[in-house]
């Protein structure tokens, strides 16, 4: 008797849980926009496709819950507290995103503008 011909390893099919987009939630910048007017999420219209007819909604996590008790338990959970901690940081602006990839235009009066203005004067003086 011989052993199995295949090795006994944990294999995956490339479908890691972090890369799945099937149940992808809302991003933090979208939730920051929702938190500007949280009153509109207090009384939502009835929707039979959502859990709990769409009445039990956590604005910070952008999730619907089946019952009010499930929502209360969620608000005490580690997942909810971690999301609140993430939301305390301010949202990124477009200028910060452009500066991160070095495509931001220099502001007037910075060192790059001063160097550009000095070169034509030196050429004309000769």
PDB file of N, CA and C in Angstrom, residues 52-107:
ATOM      1  N   UNK A  52     -35.228  42.860   7.926  1.00  0.00           N
ATOM      2  CA  UNK A  52     -36.024  43.682   8.829  1.00  0.00           C
ATOM      3  C   UNK A  52     -36.780  44.776   8.112  1.00  0.00           C
ATOM      4  N   UNK A  53     -37.092  44.563   6.848  1.00  0.00           N
ATOM      5  CA  UNK A  53     -37.788  45.531   5.987  1.00  0.00           C
ATOM      6  C   UNK A  53     -37.047  46.859   5.889  1.00  0.00           C
ATOM      7  N   UNK A  54     -35.724  46.842   6.165  1.00  0.00           N
ATOM      8  CA  UNK A  54     -34.906  48.043   6.029  1.00  0.00           C
ATOM      9  C   UNK A  54     -35.058  49.028   7.165  1.00  0.00           C
ATOM     10  N   UNK A  55     -35.635  48.619   8.287  1.00  0.00           N
ATOM     11  CA  UNK A  55     -35.886  49.556   9.376  1.00  0.00           C
ATOM     12  C   UNK A  55     -34.748  49.623  10.389  1.00  0.00           C
ATOM     13  N   UNK A  56     -33.921  48.599  10.497  1.00  0.00           N
ATOM     14  CA  UNK A  56     -32.838  48.556  11.479  1.00  0.00           C
ATOM     15  C   UNK A  56     -31.515  48.713  10.733  1.00  0.00           C
ATOM     16  N   UNK A  57     -31.040  49.954  10.629  1.00  0.00           N
ATOM     17  CA  UNK A  57     -29.870  50.265   9.819  1.00  0.00           C
ATOM     18  C   UNK A  57     -28.812  50.932  10.676  1.00  0.00           C
ATOM     19  N   UNK A  58     -27.582  50.448  10.579  1.00  0.00           N
ATOM     20  CA  UNK A  58     -26.441  51.063  11.261  1.00  0.00           C
ATOM     21  C   UNK A  58     -25.750  51.970  10.258  1.00  0.00           C
ATOM     22  N   UNK A  59     -25.793  53.274  10.477  1.00  0.00           N
ATOM     23  CA  UNK A  59     -25.252  54.241   9.532  1.00  0.00           C
ATOM     24  C   UNK A  59     -23.734  54.128   9.469  1.00  0.00           C
ATOM     25  N   UNK A  60     -23.080  53.939  10.609  1.00  0.00           N
ATOM     26  CA  UNK A  60     -21.618  53.902  10.644  1.00  0.00           C
ATOM     27  C   UNK A  60     -21.057  52.701   9.895  1.00  0.00           C
ATOM     28  N   UNK A  61     -21.737  51.568   9.936  1.00  0.00           N
ATOM     29  CA  UNK A  61     -21.258  50.352   9.277  1.00  0.00           C
ATOM     30  C   UNK A  61     -21.951  50.110   7.940  1.00  0.00           C
ATOM     31  N   UNK A  62     -23.011  50.852   7.649  1.00  0.00           N
ATOM     32  CA  UNK A  62     -23.786  50.714   6.412  1.00  0.00           C
ATOM     33  C   UNK A  62     -24.316  49.296   6.284  1.00  0.00           C
ATOM     34  N   UNK A  63     -24.976  48.814   7.356  1.00  0.00           N
ATOM     35  CA  UNK A  63     -25.523  47.459   7.366  1.00  0.00           C
ATOM     36  C   UNK A  63     -26.960  47.484   7.873  1.00  0.00           C
ATOM     37  N   UNK A  64     -27.765  46.587   7.325  1.00  0.00           N
ATOM     38  CA  UNK A  64     -29.139  46.401   7.767  1.00  0.00           C
ATOM     39  C   UNK A  64     -29.202  45.170   8.675  1.00  0.00           C
ATOM     40  N   UNK A  65     -30.083  45.224   9.666  1.00  0.00           N
ATOM     41  CA  UNK A  65     -30.241  44.110  10.594  1.00  0.00           C
ATOM     42  C   UNK A  65     -31.698  43.692  10.648  1.00  0.00           C
ATOM     43  N   UNK A  66     -31.913  42.413  10.982  1.00  0.00           N
ATOM     44  CA  UNK A  66     -33.262  41.850  10.962  1.00  0.00           C
ATOM     45  C   UNK A  66     -34.125  42.384  12.093  1.00  0.00           C
ATOM     46  N   UNK A  67     -33.550  42.546  13.288  1.00  0.00           N
ATOM     47  CA  UNK A  67     -34.328  42.999  14.438  1.00  0.00           C
ATOM     48  C   UNK A  67     -33.619  44.154  15.127  1.00  0.00           C
ATOM     49  N   UNK A  68     -34.368  44.821  15.992  1.00  0.00           N
ATOM     50  CA  UNK A  68     -33.797  45.901  16.780  1.00  0.00           C
ATOM     51  C   UNK A  68     -32.790  45.346  17.782  1.00  0.00           C
ATOM     52  N   UNK A  69     -33.050  44.162  18.306  1.00  0.00           N
ATOM     53  CA  UNK A  69     -32.124  43.528  19.248  1.00  0.00           C
ATOM     54  C   UNK A  69     -30.791  43.210  18.563  1.00  0.00           C
ATOM     55  N   UNK A  70     -30.832  42.745  17.333  1.00  0.00           N
ATOM     56  CA  UNK A  70     -29.601  42.463  16.590  1.00  0.00           C
ATOM     57  C   UNK A  70     -28.808  43.745  16.349  1.00  0.00           C
ATOM     58  N   UNK A  71     -29.505  44.838  16.104  1.00  0.00           N
ATOM     59  CA  UNK A  71     -28.832  46.130  15.926  1.00  0.00           C
ATOM     60  C   UNK A  71     -28.169  46.577  17.223  1.00  0.00           C
ATOM     61  N   UNK A  72     -28.867  46.406  18.343  1.00  0.00           N
ATOM     62  CA  UNK A  72     -28.282  46.789  19.628  1.00  0.00           C
ATOM     63  C   UNK A  72     -27.062  45.935  19.967  1.00  0.00           C
ATOM     64  N   UNK A  73     -27.125  44.637  19.686  1.00  0.00           N
ATOM     65  CA  UNK A  73     -25.966  43.774  19.922  1.00  0.00           C
ATOM     66  C   UNK A  73     -24.799  44.158  19.009  1.00  0.00           C
ATOM     67  N   UNK A  74     -25.107  44.543  17.787  1.00  0.00           N
ATOM     68  CA  UNK A  74     -24.059  44.965  16.853  1.00  0.00           C
ATOM     69  C   UNK A  74     -23.367  46.227  17.350  1.00  0.00           C
ATOM     70  N   UNK A  75     -24.117  47.163  17.899  1.00  0.00           N
ATOM     71  CA  UNK A  75     -23.525  48.424  18.348  1.00  0.00           C
ATOM     72  C   UNK A  75     -22.596  48.227  19.531  1.00  0.00           C
ATOM     73  N   UNK A  76     -22.693  47.088  20.216  1.00  0.00           N
ATOM     74  CA  UNK A  76     -21.775  46.781  21.319  1.00  0.00           C
ATOM     75  C   UNK A  76     -20.605  45.910  20.855  1.00  0.00           C
ATOM     76  N   UNK A  77     -20.591  45.513  19.593  1.00  0.00           N
ATOM     77  CA  UNK A  77     -19.591  44.560  19.118  1.00  0.00           C
ATOM     78  C   UNK A  77     -18.270  45.241  18.790  1.00  0.00           C
ATOM     79  N   UNK A  78     -17.237  44.419  18.653  1.00  0.00           N
ATOM     80  CA  UNK A  78     -15.904  44.898  18.317  1.00  0.00           C
ATOM     81  C   UNK A  78     -15.857  45.441  16.889  1.00  0.00           C
ATOM     82  N   UNK A  79     -16.608  44.845  15.992  1.00  0.00           N
ATOM     83  CA  UNK A  79     -16.629  45.288  14.601  1.00  0.00           C
ATOM     84  C   UNK A  79     -17.138  46.727  14.510  1.00  0.00           C
ATOM     85  N   UNK A  80     -18.210  47.027  15.231  1.00  0.00           N
ATOM     86  CA  UNK A  80     -18.777  48.374  15.211  1.00  0.00           C
ATOM     87  C   UNK A  80     -17.818  49.379  15.857  1.00  0.00           C
ATOM     88  N   UNK A  81     -17.207  49.000  16.968  1.00  0.00           N
ATOM     89  CA  UNK A  81     -16.282  49.915  17.628  1.00  0.00           C
ATOM     90  C   UNK A  81     -15.055  50.183  16.767  1.00  0.00           C
ATOM     91  N   UNK A  82     -14.600  49.181  16.030  1.00  0.00           N
ATOM     92  CA  UNK A  82     -13.459  49.368  15.129  1.00  0.00           C
ATOM     93  C   UNK A  82     -13.832  50.325  13.994  1.00  0.00           C
ATOM     94  N   UNK A  83     -15.057  50.208  13.490  1.00  0.00           N
ATOM     95  CA  UNK A  83     -15.504  51.111  12.424  1.00  0.00           C
ATOM     96  C   UNK A  83     -15.613  52.537  12.949  1.00  0.00           C
ATOM     97  N   UNK A  84     -16.093  52.734  14.178  1.00  0.00           N
ATOM     98  CA  UNK A  84     -16.164  54.072  14.760  1.00  0.00           C
ATOM     99  C   UNK A  84     -14.774  54.685  14.893  1.00  0.00           C
ATOM    100  N   UNK A  85     -13.796  53.857  15.255  1.00  0.00           N
ATOM    101  CA  UNK A  85     -12.423  54.339  15.378  1.00  0.00           C
ATOM    102  C   UNK A  85     -11.887  54.765  14.016  1.00  0.00           C
ATOM    103  N   UNK A  86     -12.202  54.006  12.974  1.00  0.00           N
ATOM    104  CA  UNK A  86     -11.767  54.365  11.625  1.00  0.00           C
ATOM    105  C   UNK A  86     -12.439  55.647  11.143  1.00  0.00           C
ATOM    106  N   UNK A  87     -13.679  55.863  11.542  1.00  0.00           N
ATOM    107  CA  UNK A  87     -14.414  57.045  11.093  1.00  0.00           C
ATOM    108  C   UNK A  87     -14.006  58.319  11.824  1.00  0.00           C
ATOM    109  N   UNK A  88     -13.277  58.210  12.946  1.00  0.00           N
ATOM    110  CA  UNK A  88     -12.822  59.409  13.650  1.00  0.00           C
ATOM    111  C   UNK A  88     -11.764  60.155  12.861  1.00  0.00           C
ATOM    112  N   UNK A  89     -11.024  59.453  11.999  1.00  0.00           N
ATOM    113  CA  UNK A  89     -10.043  60.119  11.162  1.00  0.00           C
ATOM    114  C   UNK A  89     -10.777  60.887  10.070  1.00  0.00           C
ATOM    115  N   UNK A  90     -10.283  62.074   9.702  1.00  0.00           N
ATOM    116  CA  UNK A  90     -10.969  62.836   8.644  1.00  0.00           C
ATOM    117  C   UNK A  90     -10.836  62.138   7.300  1.00  0.00           C
ATOM    118  N   UNK A  91     -11.790  62.386   6.435  1.00  0.00           N
ATOM    119  CA  UNK A  91     -11.784  61.780   5.107  1.00  0.00           C
ATOM    120  C   UNK A  91     -10.687  62.411   4.259  1.00  0.00           C
ATOM    121  N   UNK A  92     -10.149  61.623   3.346  1.00  0.00           N
ATOM    122  CA  UNK A  92      -9.126  62.138   2.441  1.00  0.00           C
ATOM    123  C   UNK A  92      -9.758  63.078   1.429  1.00  0.00           C
ATOM    124  N   UNK A  93      -9.019  64.115   1.067  1.00  0.00           N
ATOM    125  CA  UNK A  93      -9.488  65.031   0.041  1.00  0.00           C
ATOM    126  C   UNK A  93      -8.816  64.685  -1.284  1.00  0.00           C
ATOM    127  N   UNK A  94      -9.279  65.288  -2.355  1.00  0.00           N
ATOM    128  CA  UNK A  94      -8.692  65.037  -3.665  1.00  0.00           C
ATOM    129  C   UNK A  94      -7.258  65.551  -3.724  1.00  0.00           C
ATOM    130  N   UNK A  95      -6.968  66.665  -3.044  1.00  0.00           N
ATOM    131  CA  UNK A  95      -5.616  67.205  -3.037  1.00  0.00           C
ATOM    132  C   UNK A  95      -4.649  66.254  -2.352  1.00  0.00           C
ATOM    133  N   UNK A  96      -5.088  65.623  -1.249  1.00  0.00           N
ATOM    134  CA  UNK A  96      -4.227  64.658  -0.567  1.00  0.00           C
ATOM    135  C   UNK A  96      -3.969  63.433  -1.430  1.00  0.00           C
ATOM    136  N   UNK A  97      -4.978  62.999  -2.181  1.00  0.00           N
ATOM    137  CA  UNK A  97      -4.796  61.848  -3.056  1.00  0.00           C
ATOM    138  C   UNK A  97      -3.818  62.170  -4.175  1.00  0.00           C
ATOM    139  N   UNK A  98      -3.902  63.361  -4.740  1.00  0.00           N
ATOM    140  CA  UNK A  98      -2.977  63.750  -5.797  1.00  0.00           C
ATOM    141  C   UNK A  98      -1.564  63.930  -5.262  1.00  0.00           C
ATOM    142  N   UNK A  99      -1.435  64.467  -4.062  1.00  0.00           N
ATOM    143  CA  UNK A  99      -0.110  64.637  -3.476  1.00  0.00           C
ATOM    144  C   UNK A  99       0.525  63.289  -3.164  1.00  0.00           C
ATOM    145  N   UNK A 100      -0.275  62.286  -2.868  1.00  0.00           N
ATOM    146  CA  UNK A 100       0.262  60.956  -2.560  1.00  0.00           C
ATOM    147  C   UNK A 100       0.914  60.319  -3.773  1.00  0.00           C
ATOM    148  N   UNK A 101       0.444  60.648  -4.959  1.00  0.00           N
ATOM    149  CA  UNK A 101       1.024  60.073  -6.173  1.00  0.00           C
ATOM    150  C   UNK A 101       1.854  61.100  -6.948  1.00  0.00           C
ATOM    151  N   UNK A 102       2.172  62.220  -6.310  1.00  0.00           N
ATOM    152  CA  UNK A 102       3.047  63.262  -6.869  1.00  0.00           C
ATOM    153  C   UNK A 102       2.548  63.833  -8.186  1.00  0.00           C
ATOM    154  N   UNK A 103       1.264  64.091  -8.293  1.00  0.00           N
ATOM    155  CA  UNK A 103       0.765  64.767  -9.487  1.00  0.00           C
ATOM    156  C   UNK A 103       0.152  66.117  -9.137  1.00  0.00           C
ATOM    157  N   UNK A 104       0.337  66.544  -7.915  1.00  0.00           N
ATOM    158  CA  UNK A 104      -0.224  67.829  -7.501  1.00  0.00           C
ATOM    159  C   UNK A 104       0.576  68.960  -8.134  1.00  0.00           C
ATOM    160  N   UNK A 105      -0.115  69.988  -8.509  1.00  0.00           N
ATOM    161  CA  UNK A 105       0.528  71.144  -9.098  1.00  0.00           C
ATOM    162  C   UNK A 105       1.107  72.008  -7.982  1.00  0.00           C
ATOM    163  N   UNK A 106       2.272  72.600  -8.175  1.00  0.00           N
ATOM    164  CA  UNK A 106       2.848  73.438  -7.118  1.00  0.00           C
ATOM    165  C   UNK A 106       2.032  74.711  -6.928  1.00  0.00           C
ATOM    166  N   UNK A 107       1.952  75.122  -5.705  1.00  0.00           N
ATOM    167  CA  UNK A 107       1.223  76.355  -5.405  1.00  0.00           C
ATOM    168  C   UNK A 107       2.075  77.549  -5.792  1.00  0.00           C
TER     169      UNK A 107
END
